[in-house]
Amino acid sequence: MTAIEASAPGKIILLGEHAVVYGQPALAVPLGSLRATARIVPGQPSAGLTIDALDIGVRLSLATAAMNALSLTARLVLEAAGAAEPDAEIELHSTIPIASGLGSGAAVAAALARALGEYVGRSFSAAELSDLVYEVEKVHHGTPSGIDNTVVCYEQPVYFLRGQPPRVFHAARPFHLLVADTGTPSPTRETVGTVRAAWQREPERCEALFTRIGDIVRTGYRAIEGGANEKLGPLMSQNHALLQELGVSSARLDALAAAAVTAGALGAKLSGGGGGGSLIALVRAADAAGVTAALESAGAVRVIHTTVS
Ligand code: PMV
């Protein structure tokens, strides 16, 4: 058998993170320029399956590995395939920064599951893969909404509502986003916990914020479908303000948002879990270079330009 390679993209949440955990809709798009890749090759006879996560210096043998996201993914794939553990080696590599709100955990699991599945003769539909990765996401944080695994596995923009089949959409007119990395990793588990604690303390205040975020998502979805992209900017900035009220922004994220808007962005917000991680800014194509420079001067460690279509 020859080598098999599979990959999965990172993702951006355009609108609606956190509130989506509490039943509000959210919009997410794949970020194809950052990817997780899994390559599987035959190993020595009787050696079992080894997984080498090159970027984080982790190497494990499935037979002896403790339960973690990688071993769970492999076990779920073998179970779904009804296959015995193969003698093979999997190399994982990802260009998606970890704990940056860009869906790295979901993408690594999706790439691993696709490659191992194909190796043992089981190819997954997007929906099947998404369900499998959802089980793995629960290891990263206890109560995932399911949005990360969905957008990463479908690799299409999605309107997502917890518990319902995702609605894939396309922008009537393409639009430009800058994705700025604060350089501060922030595990989603922590910010999801911050919101949960706030919600337990002040349920009414938090529910009201979730409802307002849900309204922004629905309005934004209509704007994108109708080609009224310029309306999206103010909606993103309003969403950021509501996330600040939920306690999941940071001084660095707020500084980047302000710098982007001052330099001509139509709107900006944190994306993903927050607390650090990534900021996204909506820009006109002509302003992309200027806003990128402003984000870098304000402390972004990396800025990626992507087009949503
Ligand atoms: O930080 P990320 O990329 O895992 O995004 C999480 C999105 C949240 O809404 C904060 C959590 C969730 O499960 O939807």
PDB file of N, CA and C and ligand atoms in Angstrom, residues 11 13 17-18 20-21 101-103 141 143-148 188 192 272-273, ligand 1:
ATOM      1  N   LYS A  11     -10.557  27.627  10.235  1.00  0.00           N
ATOM      2  CA  LYS A  11     -11.869  28.281  10.080  1.00  0.00           C
ATOM      3  C   LYS A  11     -11.893  29.622  10.803  1.00  0.00           C
ATOM      4  N   ILE A  13     -14.856  32.229  12.592  1.00  0.00           N
ATOM      5  CA  ILE A  13     -16.262  32.512  12.902  1.00  0.00           C
ATOM      6  C   ILE A  13     -16.505  33.978  12.561  1.00  0.00           C
ATOM      7  N   GLU A  17     -19.977  33.597  17.742  1.00  0.00           N
ATOM      8  CA  GLU A  17     -19.342  32.660  18.685  1.00  0.00           C
ATOM      9  C   GLU A  17     -19.868  32.870  20.103  1.00  0.00           C
ATOM     10  N   HIS A  18     -19.731  31.901  20.908  1.00  0.00           N
ATOM     11  CA  HIS A  18     -20.212  31.826  22.295  1.00  0.00           C
ATOM     12  C   HIS A  18     -21.743  31.756  22.389  1.00  0.00           C
ATOM     13  N   VAL A  20     -23.601  30.869  20.193  1.00  0.00           N
ATOM     14  CA  VAL A  20     -23.970  29.646  19.461  1.00  0.00           C
ATOM     15  C   VAL A  20     -24.033  28.431  20.398  1.00  0.00           C
ATOM     16  N   VAL A  21     -23.254  28.468  21.481  1.00  0.00           N
ATOM     17  CA  VAL A  21     -23.285  27.368  22.456  1.00  0.00           C
ATOM     18  C   VAL A  21     -24.656  27.332  23.154  1.00  0.00           C
ATOM     19  N   GLY A 101      -8.268  30.344  18.019  1.00  0.00           N
ATOM     20  CA  GLY A 101      -9.625  30.597  17.544  1.00  0.00           C
ATOM     21  C   GLY A 101      -9.817  30.220  16.088  1.00  0.00           C
ATOM     22  N   LEU A 102      -8.874  29.485  15.512  1.00  0.00           N
ATOM     23  CA  LEU A 102      -8.947  29.162  14.083  1.00  0.00           C
ATOM     24  C   LEU A 102      -9.261  27.690  13.825  1.00  0.00           C
ATOM     25  N   GLY A 103      -9.694  26.989  14.851  1.00  0.00           N
ATOM     26  CA  GLY A 103     -10.191  25.624  14.646  1.00  0.00           C
ATOM     27  C   GLY A 103      -9.103  24.575  14.445  1.00  0.00           C
ATOM     28  N   HIS A 141     -12.991  20.984  24.683  1.00  0.00           N
ATOM     29  CA  HIS A 141     -13.814  21.688  25.677  1.00  0.00           C
ATOM     30  C   HIS A 141     -15.158  20.990  25.783  1.00  0.00           C
ATOM     31  N   THR A 143     -18.359  21.474  26.171  1.00  0.00           N
ATOM     32  CA  THR A 143     -19.678  21.720  25.591  1.00  0.00           C
ATOM     33  C   THR A 143     -19.580  22.390  24.223  1.00  0.00           C
ATOM     34  N   PRO A 144     -18.891  21.781  23.264  1.00  0.00           N
ATOM     35  CA  PRO A 144     -18.776  22.441  21.957  1.00  0.00           C
ATOM     36  C   PRO A 144     -20.132  22.568  21.273  1.00  0.00           C
ATOM     37  N   SER A 145     -20.320  23.679  20.566  1.00  0.00           N
ATOM     38  CA  SER A 145     -21.592  23.844  19.844  1.00  0.00           C
ATOM     39  C   SER A 145     -21.641  22.927  18.634  1.00  0.00           C
ATOM     40  N   GLY A 146     -20.468  22.567  18.088  1.00  0.00           N
ATOM     41  CA  GLY A 146     -20.431  21.776  16.856  1.00  0.00           C
ATOM     42  C   GLY A 146     -20.104  22.616  15.632  1.00  0.00           C
ATOM     43  N   ILE A 147     -19.896  23.922  15.815  1.00  0.00           N
ATOM     44  CA  ILE A 147     -19.648  24.768  14.635  1.00  0.00           C
ATOM     45  C   ILE A 147     -18.278  24.513  14.026  1.00  0.00           C
ATOM     46  N   ASP A 148     -17.252  24.287  14.863  1.00  0.00           N
ATOM     47  CA  ASP A 148     -15.892  24.102  14.328  1.00  0.00           C
ATOM     48  C   ASP A 148     -15.808  22.856  13.454  1.00  0.00           C
ATOM     49  N   THR A 188      -9.915  27.507  24.085  1.00  0.00           N
ATOM     50  CA  THR A 188     -11.366  27.744  24.010  1.00  0.00           C
ATOM     51  C   THR A 188     -12.052  27.306  25.300  1.00  0.00           C
ATOM     52  N   VAL A 192     -14.899  29.582  27.113  1.00  0.00           N
ATOM     53  CA  VAL A 192     -16.240  28.984  27.196  1.00  0.00           C
ATOM     54  C   VAL A 192     -16.640  28.882  28.679  1.00  0.00           C
ATOM     55  N   GLY A 272     -13.707  33.355  17.223  1.00  0.00           N
ATOM     56  CA  GLY A 272     -13.431  32.114  17.966  1.00  0.00           C
ATOM     57  C   GLY A 272     -13.613  32.357  19.455  1.00  0.00           C
ATOM     58  N   GLY A 273     -12.841  31.655  20.237  1.00  0.00           N
ATOM     59  CA  GLY A 273     -13.034  31.710  21.684  1.00  0.00           C
ATOM     60  C   GLY A 273     -12.738  33.062  22.314  1.00  0.00           C
TER      61      GLY A 273
HETATM   62  O1  PMV B   1     -11.904  29.059  19.664  1.00  0.00           O
HETATM   63  P1  PMV B   1     -12.469  28.147  18.644  1.00  0.00           P
HETATM   64  O2  PMV B   1     -11.870  28.263  17.318  1.00  0.00           O
HETATM   65  O3  PMV B   1     -12.506  26.729  19.109  1.00  0.00           O
HETATM   66  O4  PMV B   1     -14.006  28.589  18.452  1.00  0.00           O
HETATM   67  C1  PMV B   1     -14.940  28.267  19.434  1.00  0.00           C
HETATM   68  C2  PMV B   1     -16.302  28.829  19.169  1.00  0.00           C
HETATM   69  C3  PMV B   1     -17.140  28.953  20.449  1.00  0.00           C
HETATM   70  O5  PMV B   1     -18.403  29.470  20.040  1.00  0.00           O
HETATM   71  C4  PMV B   1     -16.486  29.930  21.409  1.00  0.00           C
HETATM   72  C5  PMV B   1     -17.329  27.624  21.141  1.00  0.00           C
HETATM   73  C6  PMV B   1     -18.247  26.665  20.414  1.00  0.00           C
HETATM   74  O6  PMV B   1     -18.233  25.485  20.788  1.00  0.00           O
HETATM   75  O7  PMV B   1     -18.982  27.061  19.522  1.00  0.00           O
END
